[in-house]
Amino acid sequence: MNEIQRAAELLRAGELVAFPTETVYGLGADASNAQAVARIFAAKGRPQDHPLIVHLPDASHVDAWARDVPEAARKLAAAFWPGPLTLILKRRTGVPDAITGGQDTVGLRVPGHPLALELLREFNGGVAAPSANRFGHISPTTAQHVQDELGDAVALVLDGGACQVGIESTILDLSAGEPAILRPGMISAESIADVLGAMPAGSGRADAPRVSGSLDSHYAPRTPLELVSSDGLVFAVRNAIISQERTAFLASMAQPIHHELITWKLAPTEPAPFARALYANLRELDALGCGRIIVQQPPQTAAWLAVLDRLRRAAA
Ligand code: TXA
Ligand code: MG
């Protein structure tokens, strides 16, 4: 039995298996097994009313989980799956309440990572998987992150290297007429509009707890995090030195002043590589045990929307 077959066996036995996706690592359980799904909530320390995304091997599985599937969903699935887009659809009866948080909708996606797809095909069903971190903490983008945080709670962690997208999928609600983005991600409103012919509503500010990623103070390091404009960075460095506070910076601009109290991590200048490295960078800076993490505020443009959303929540 190879590792994928073993992982699928464990899922069938109601165990938790962490696996890589292109966005972040997921903490997986058999989505049709309410007891297995309950273990996810226990491992994460996550409130019960927060719904989970069901990961599928391909779009042909959608109708096993959703009803009244609109044409828009078929088009988007054809355009973006496998990939970082989650569709919220009306749930079929029989989908466990533990998955949907008792709502009449279900979140579905086909992830774009070869190991995830191998696992899902071998399992041949839906795998419920939130990000494999403790509730409210930074999502994991390597197998080591998962080991560090949830190692004891999972039967197996599949190692698929570092995640290529690095932040969670775009969540698009198609369950209530007008399409609406509940959580921005690297699949933008504009690229969804290219497929649907109209811009979706919303910019990721849905009400909690329908989308736990929409809670303020999410994706947060333990060290207090602050966003500072590029103009304010030199002042922030001086301030850290004057107040004798060890401070970590994540910035695309070069370090202006060198000092033993200052750790300076260079950030990529483009949104995709910035997102790819973001959570690993935050974990690294968090582990330094500084008094503060200061992140240079990226440009306030559409291309940076998803990154800005995660930074704003990490700072909350
Ligand atoms: O990229 C991702 O989406 C990653 C990987 C593992 O696939 N998963 C992820 O899961 O971010 P999680 O649980 O950390 O965030 C899923 C989000 C939550 O905010 C949840 O509330 C929302 O999806 N969600 C799931 N089902 C929903 C539903 N029926 N209605 C509204 N929001 C839903
Ligand atoms: Mg999460």
Short mmCIF file of C-alpha atoms and ligand atoms in Angstrom, two decimals:
data_model
loop_
_atom_site.label_atom_id
_atom_site.label_comp_id
_atom_site.label_asym_id
_atom_site.label_seq_id
_atom_site.Cartn_x
_atom_site.Cartn_y
_atom_site.Cartn_z
CA MET A 1 0.00 0.00 0.00
CA ASN A 2 1.44 3.38 -0.95
CA GLU A 3 1.07 6.52 1.13
CA ILE A 4 -1.95 7.81 -0.80
CA GLN A 5 -3.77 4.50 -0.40
CA ARG A 6 -2.95 4.54 3.31
CA ALA A 7 -4.24 8.13 3.61
CA ALA A 8 -7.51 7.15 1.90
CA GLU A 9 -7.82 4.13 4.23
CA LEU A 10 -7.36 6.38 7.26
CA LEU A 11 -10.05 8.76 5.96
CA ARG A 12 -12.42 5.81 5.47
CA ALA A 13 -11.70 4.75 9.05
CA GLY A 14 -12.80 8.18 10.33
CA GLU A 15 -9.27 9.48 11.00
CA LEU A 16 -7.86 12.94 10.23
CA VAL A 17 -5.37 13.32 7.37
CA ALA A 18 -3.64 16.63 6.66
CA PHE A 19 -2.85 17.20 2.99
CA PRO A 20 -1.39 19.92 0.78
CA THR A 21 -3.55 22.04 -1.50
CA GLU A 22 -2.35 24.82 -3.79
CA THR A 23 -3.63 27.40 -1.26
CA VAL A 24 -2.81 26.12 2.24
CA TYR A 25 -2.64 22.71 3.94
CA GLY A 26 -6.03 21.23 4.80
CA LEU A 27 -7.07 19.14 7.82
CA GLY A 28 -9.14 16.46 6.12
CA ALA A 29 -11.90 14.11 7.25
CA ASP A 30 -14.53 12.02 5.45
CA ALA A 31 -17.23 14.64 4.80
CA SER A 32 -20.01 12.04 4.91
CA ASN A 33 -18.98 10.86 8.40
CA ALA A 34 -20.27 13.26 11.08
CA GLN A 35 -18.09 11.69 13.78
CA ALA A 36 -14.94 12.11 11.69
CA VAL A 37 -15.92 15.73 10.98
CA ALA A 38 -16.40 16.33 14.71
CA ARG A 39 -12.72 15.46 15.18
CA ILE A 40 -11.75 18.38 12.94
CA PHE A 41 -13.53 20.82 15.24
CA ALA A 42 -11.92 19.25 18.31
CA ALA A 43 -8.41 19.33 16.78
CA LYS A 44 -8.71 22.94 15.65
CA GLY A 45 -10.58 24.27 18.67
CA ARG A 46 -13.06 25.68 16.17
CA PRO A 47 -16.64 26.76 17.03
CA GLN A 48 -19.23 24.22 15.83
CA ASP A 49 -21.29 26.67 13.78
CA HIS A 50 -18.44 27.41 11.36
CA PRO A 51 -19.06 25.50 8.12
CA LEU A 52 -16.36 23.51 6.31
CA ILE A 53 -15.37 23.31 2.65
CA VAL A 54 -15.89 19.91 1.00
CA HIS A 55 -13.03 19.01 -1.36
CA LEU A 56 -13.95 16.93 -4.40
CA PRO A 57 -11.91 14.90 -6.95
CA ASP A 58 -13.65 16.63 -9.88
CA ALA A 59 -16.72 18.65 -10.84
CA SER A 60 -18.80 15.53 -11.58
CA HIS A 61 -19.13 15.09 -7.78
CA VAL A 62 -20.88 18.44 -7.28
CA ASP A 63 -24.38 17.01 -7.61
CA ALA A 64 -23.78 14.52 -4.81
CA TRP A 65 -23.50 17.50 -2.42
CA ALA A 66 -25.48 20.36 -3.99
CA ARG A 67 -28.98 20.81 -5.46
CA ASP A 68 -30.37 23.38 -7.93
CA VAL A 69 -26.83 23.95 -9.22
CA PRO A 70 -26.91 27.09 -11.37
CA GLU A 71 -25.29 27.31 -14.81
CA ALA A 72 -22.86 29.86 -13.37
CA ALA A 73 -21.42 27.17 -11.09
CA ARG A 74 -20.81 24.81 -14.02
CA LYS A 75 -19.07 27.57 -15.98
CA LEU A 76 -16.88 28.61 -13.08
CA ALA A 77 -15.99 25.00 -12.26
CA ALA A 78 -15.00 24.44 -15.90
CA ALA A 79 -12.91 27.63 -15.91
CA PHE A 80 -11.17 27.42 -12.51
CA TRP A 81 -11.18 23.84 -11.18
CA PRO A 82 -8.91 22.35 -10.14
CA GLY A 83 -8.02 25.66 -8.49
CA PRO A 84 -8.39 28.13 -5.63
CA LEU A 85 -12.13 28.84 -5.92
CA THR A 86 -14.80 27.64 -3.46
CA LEU A 87 -18.44 27.72 -4.57
CA ILE A 88 -21.24 28.05 -2.02
CA LEU A 89 -24.29 26.18 -3.32
CA LYS A 90 -27.59 24.92 -1.93
CA ARG A 91 -26.91 21.69 -0.09
CA ARG A 92 -28.53 18.38 -0.87
CA THR A 93 -30.49 16.77 1.93
CA GLY A 94 -28.25 14.30 3.70
CA VAL A 95 -25.19 16.55 3.81
CA PRO A 96 -24.26 16.48 7.52
CA ASP A 97 -25.08 19.57 9.61
CA ALA A 98 -21.54 19.33 10.97
CA ILE A 99 -20.29 20.32 7.48
CA THR A 100 -22.69 23.17 6.82
CA GLY A 101 -22.93 24.61 10.32
CA GLY A 102 -26.64 23.82 10.06
CA GLN A 103 -27.08 26.15 7.07
CA ASP A 104 -28.89 25.22 3.87
CA THR A 105 -25.70 25.71 1.82
CA VAL A 106 -22.47 23.82 1.26
CA GLY A 107 -19.01 25.01 0.18
CA LEU A 108 -17.33 22.93 -2.56
CA ARG A 109 -14.00 23.03 -4.32
CA VAL A 110 -11.64 20.89 -6.40
CA PRO A 111 -8.12 21.78 -5.22
CA GLY A 112 -5.27 22.20 -7.69
CA HIS A 113 -2.47 20.24 -6.03
CA PRO A 114 -1.40 16.89 -7.53
CA LEU A 115 -1.21 15.13 -4.12
CA ALA A 116 -4.62 16.44 -3.07
CA LEU A 117 -6.13 15.24 -6.34
CA GLU A 118 -4.48 11.81 -6.01
CA LEU A 119 -5.88 11.50 -2.49
CA LEU A 120 -9.37 12.65 -3.50
CA ARG A 121 -9.46 10.27 -6.49
CA GLU A 122 -8.28 7.37 -4.36
CA PHE A 123 -10.87 8.25 -1.67
CA ASN A 124 -13.47 8.88 -4.39
CA GLY A 125 -15.67 11.11 -2.23
CA GLY A 126 -15.88 14.44 -0.43
CA VAL A 127 -13.19 15.41 2.07
CA ALA A 128 -14.07 18.17 4.52
CA ALA A 129 -11.00 20.27 5.19
CA PRO A 130 -10.45 23.58 6.88
CA SER A 131 -6.97 25.04 6.96
CA ALA A 132 -4.82 22.80 9.20
CA ASN A 133 -4.14 25.34 11.94
CA ARG A 134 -5.54 26.05 15.39
CA PHE A 135 -8.62 28.30 15.17
CA GLY A 136 -7.71 31.94 14.54
CA HIS A 137 -4.02 31.21 13.97
CA ILE A 138 -1.95 31.48 10.78
CA SER A 139 -2.79 28.95 8.06
CA PRO A 140 -0.05 26.38 7.31
CA THR A 141 1.74 26.41 3.95
CA THR A 142 4.19 23.57 4.63
CA ALA A 143 3.85 20.07 6.13
CA GLN A 144 6.20 21.19 8.91
CA HIS A 145 3.78 23.99 9.90
CA VAL A 146 1.06 21.35 10.30
CA GLN A 147 3.35 19.06 12.33
CA ASP A 148 4.32 21.93 14.61
CA GLU A 149 0.75 22.94 15.29
CA LEU A 150 -1.46 19.85 15.02
CA GLY A 151 1.02 16.97 14.82
CA ASP A 152 -0.51 14.94 17.66
CA ALA A 153 -4.09 15.30 16.42
CA VAL A 154 -3.62 13.90 12.91
CA ALA A 155 -3.04 10.32 11.81
CA LEU A 156 -0.96 11.37 8.81
CA VAL A 157 0.45 14.53 7.23
CA LEU A 158 1.01 14.22 3.49
CA ASP A 159 3.99 16.35 2.46
CA GLY A 160 3.53 18.11 -0.87
CA GLY A 161 6.09 20.87 -0.35
CA ALA A 162 5.32 24.56 0.03
CA CYS A 163 1.92 25.73 -1.22
CA GLN A 164 2.08 27.69 -4.49
CA VAL A 165 -0.79 30.15 -3.90
CA GLY A 166 -0.19 30.59 -0.18
CA ILE A 167 -3.50 32.15 0.91
CA GLU A 168 -6.95 30.58 1.12
CA SER A 169 -9.32 30.14 -1.82
CA THR A 170 -11.71 32.79 -3.08
CA ILE A 171 -15.20 31.99 -1.73
CA LEU A 172 -18.08 32.81 -4.07
CA ASP A 173 -21.69 32.47 -2.91
CA LEU A 174 -23.96 31.22 -5.71
CA SER A 175 -26.75 30.06 -3.41
CA ALA A 176 -28.80 33.25 -3.26
CA GLY A 177 -29.30 34.68 -6.72
CA GLU A 178 -26.67 37.33 -7.28
CA PRO A 179 -23.12 35.90 -7.05
CA ALA A 180 -21.23 37.41 -4.10
CA ILE A 181 -17.62 37.10 -2.98
CA LEU A 182 -17.52 36.14 0.71
CA ARG A 183 -13.73 35.88 0.96
CA PRO A 184 -11.30 37.39 -1.57
CA GLY A 185 -8.53 35.17 -2.89
CA MET A 186 -6.09 35.01 -5.77
CA ILE A 187 -8.94 34.28 -8.21
CA SER A 188 -10.14 37.86 -8.50
CA ALA A 189 -13.61 39.36 -8.94
CA GLU A 190 -12.44 40.48 -12.39
CA SER A 191 -11.54 36.97 -13.55
CA ILE A 192 -14.87 35.67 -12.21
CA ALA A 193 -16.59 38.48 -14.13
CA ASP A 194 -14.76 37.39 -17.29
CA VAL A 195 -16.55 34.03 -17.02
CA LEU A 196 -19.96 35.22 -15.77
CA GLY A 197 -20.20 38.42 -17.78
CA ALA A 198 -20.92 40.51 -14.67
CA MET A 199 -18.99 41.54 -11.57
CA PRO A 200 -19.88 39.54 -8.45
CA ALA A 201 -21.08 41.53 -5.43
CA GLY A 202 -19.18 41.93 -2.21
CA SER A 203 -15.54 42.30 -1.38
CA GLY A 204 -15.14 39.70 1.32
CA ARG A 205 -16.87 41.52 4.13
CA ALA A 206 -19.59 38.98 4.86
CA ASP A 207 -20.97 38.62 8.37
CA ALA A 208 -19.27 36.20 10.72
CA PRO A 209 -19.63 33.36 11.47
CA ARG A 210 -20.99 32.24 8.09
CA VAL A 211 -17.42 32.59 6.94
CA SER A 212 -14.99 32.19 9.80
CA GLY A 213 -12.30 33.74 7.64
CA SER A 214 -14.37 36.90 7.81
CA LEU A 215 -13.97 37.26 11.56
CA ASP A 216 -11.71 40.13 12.47
CA SER A 217 -8.57 38.87 14.17
CA HIS A 218 -8.03 35.82 12.01
CA TYR A 219 -4.88 34.44 10.40
CA ALA A 220 -3.15 36.14 13.31
CA PRO A 221 0.34 35.68 14.71
CA ARG A 222 0.72 35.81 18.51
CA THR A 223 2.93 38.90 18.27
CA PRO A 224 0.90 42.11 17.79
CA LEU A 225 1.01 43.08 14.11
CA GLU A 226 0.72 46.54 12.66
CA LEU A 227 0.43 47.81 9.08
CA VAL A 228 2.52 50.87 8.31
CA SER A 229 2.75 52.82 5.06
CA SER A 230 6.14 52.96 3.34
CA ASP A 231 6.42 56.61 4.45
CA GLY A 232 5.99 55.58 8.09
CA LEU A 233 8.59 52.79 8.11
CA VAL A 234 11.65 54.86 8.99
CA PHE A 235 9.73 56.46 11.82
CA ALA A 236 8.62 53.01 13.03
CA VAL A 237 12.24 51.79 13.07
CA ARG A 238 13.40 54.85 15.03
CA ASN A 239 10.49 54.44 17.38
CA ALA A 240 11.36 50.79 18.05
CA ILE A 241 14.95 51.73 18.87
CA ILE A 242 13.94 54.65 21.13
CA SER A 243 11.41 52.54 23.00
CA GLN A 244 13.90 49.63 23.19
CA GLU A 245 11.35 47.22 21.68
CA ARG A 246 12.60 44.29 19.60
CA THR A 247 10.64 44.65 16.37
CA ALA A 248 10.33 42.52 13.25
CA PHE A 249 9.60 44.13 9.90
CA LEU A 250 8.18 42.60 6.72
CA ALA A 251 8.77 45.17 4.01
CA SER A 252 9.57 45.41 0.32
CA MET A 253 11.74 48.46 0.88
CA ALA A 254 15.38 48.01 1.91
CA GLN A 255 16.24 48.21 5.60
CA PRO A 256 16.80 51.92 6.34
CA ILE A 257 18.59 51.61 9.70
CA HIS A 258 20.52 48.62 11.03
CA HIS A 259 20.23 47.91 14.74
CA GLU A 260 20.34 44.83 16.98
CA LEU A 261 16.70 45.36 18.01
CA ILE A 262 15.50 45.28 14.41
CA THR A 263 14.86 42.18 12.27
CA TRP A 264 14.15 43.02 8.66
CA LYS A 265 12.56 40.50 6.29
CA LEU A 266 12.36 41.54 2.65
CA ALA A 267 8.91 40.98 1.12
CA PRO A 268 8.23 40.36 -2.60
CA THR A 269 6.94 43.38 -4.52
CA GLU A 270 4.29 41.50 -6.55
CA PRO A 271 1.03 40.14 -5.08
CA ALA A 272 1.40 36.47 -6.13
CA PRO A 273 4.87 35.90 -4.63
CA PHE A 274 3.94 38.06 -1.63
CA ALA A 275 0.91 35.82 -0.97
CA ARG A 276 2.93 32.63 -1.55
CA ALA A 277 5.44 33.60 1.15
CA LEU A 278 3.10 35.51 3.48
CA TYR A 279 2.17 32.90 6.10
CA ALA A 280 5.65 31.36 6.25
CA ASN A 281 7.06 34.88 6.72
CA LEU A 282 4.58 35.68 9.49
CA ARG A 283 5.31 32.39 11.26
CA GLU A 284 9.05 33.02 11.04
CA LEU A 285 8.72 36.55 12.43
CA ASP A 286 6.24 35.42 15.10
CA ALA A 287 8.75 32.81 16.33
CA LEU A 288 11.32 35.54 17.08
CA GLY A 289 9.28 36.61 20.09
CA CYS A 290 9.55 40.32 19.29
CA GLY A 291 7.31 42.91 20.90
CA ARG A 292 5.80 43.80 17.56
CA ILE A 293 5.64 42.83 13.89
CA ILE A 294 5.36 45.71 11.45
CA VAL A 295 4.30 45.03 7.86
CA GLN A 296 4.72 47.55 5.08
CA GLN A 297 1.24 48.23 3.72
CA PRO A 298 0.99 46.98 0.10
CA PRO A 299 -0.65 49.16 -2.57
CA GLN A 300 -4.44 49.54 -2.20
CA THR A 301 -5.21 48.07 -5.63
CA ALA A 302 -7.43 45.21 -6.85
CA ALA A 303 -4.45 42.90 -7.42
CA TRP A 304 -3.55 43.19 -3.71
CA LEU A 305 -7.12 42.84 -2.39
CA ALA A 306 -6.81 39.28 -1.04
CA VAL A 307 -3.42 39.97 0.56
CA LEU A 308 -4.70 43.21 2.11
CA ASP A 309 -7.67 41.31 3.51
CA ARG A 310 -5.40 38.76 5.27
CA LEU A 311 -3.05 41.47 6.55
CA ARG A 312 -5.95 43.53 7.90
CA ARG A 313 -7.25 40.52 9.82
CA ALA A 314 -3.79 39.58 11.08
CA ALA A 315 -3.51 43.12 12.43
CA ALA A 316 -6.96 43.18 14.07
O1 TXA B 1 -8.12 27.44 0.38
C1 TXA B 1 -8.97 27.02 1.16
O2 TXA B 1 -10.17 27.31 1.05
C2 TXA B 1 -8.48 26.13 2.30
C3 TXA B 1 -7.97 24.81 1.71
C4 TXA B 1 -7.63 23.80 2.75
O3 TXA B 1 -8.92 24.32 0.80
N1 TXA B 1 -9.52 25.88 3.24
C5 TXA B 1 -9.96 26.83 4.09
O4 TXA B 1 -10.87 26.35 5.00
O5 TXA B 1 -9.57 27.97 4.09
P1 TXA B 1 -11.32 27.16 6.29
O6 TXA B 1 -12.29 26.27 7.02
O7 TXA B 1 -10.14 27.62 7.03
O8 TXA B 1 -12.14 28.30 5.68
C6 TXA B 1 -13.27 27.95 4.93
C7 TXA B 1 -14.22 29.07 4.88
C8 TXA B 1 -14.70 29.39 6.28
O9 TXA B 1 -14.56 30.78 6.47
C9 TXA B 1 -16.14 28.91 6.25
O10 TXA B 1 -16.95 29.64 7.12
C10 TXA B 1 -16.49 29.11 4.78
O11 TXA B 1 -15.35 28.68 4.13
N2 TXA B 1 -17.62 28.29 4.39
C11 TXA B 1 -17.67 26.96 4.25
N3 TXA B 1 -18.92 26.55 3.94
C12 TXA B 1 -19.67 27.67 3.86
C13 TXA B 1 -21.05 27.93 3.60
N4 TXA B 1 -21.90 26.93 3.36
N5 TXA B 1 -21.47 29.21 3.62
C14 TXA B 1 -20.60 30.21 3.86
N6 TXA B 1 -19.30 30.04 4.14
C15 TXA B 1 -18.84 28.78 4.14
MG MG B 2 -8.83 28.76 8.16
#
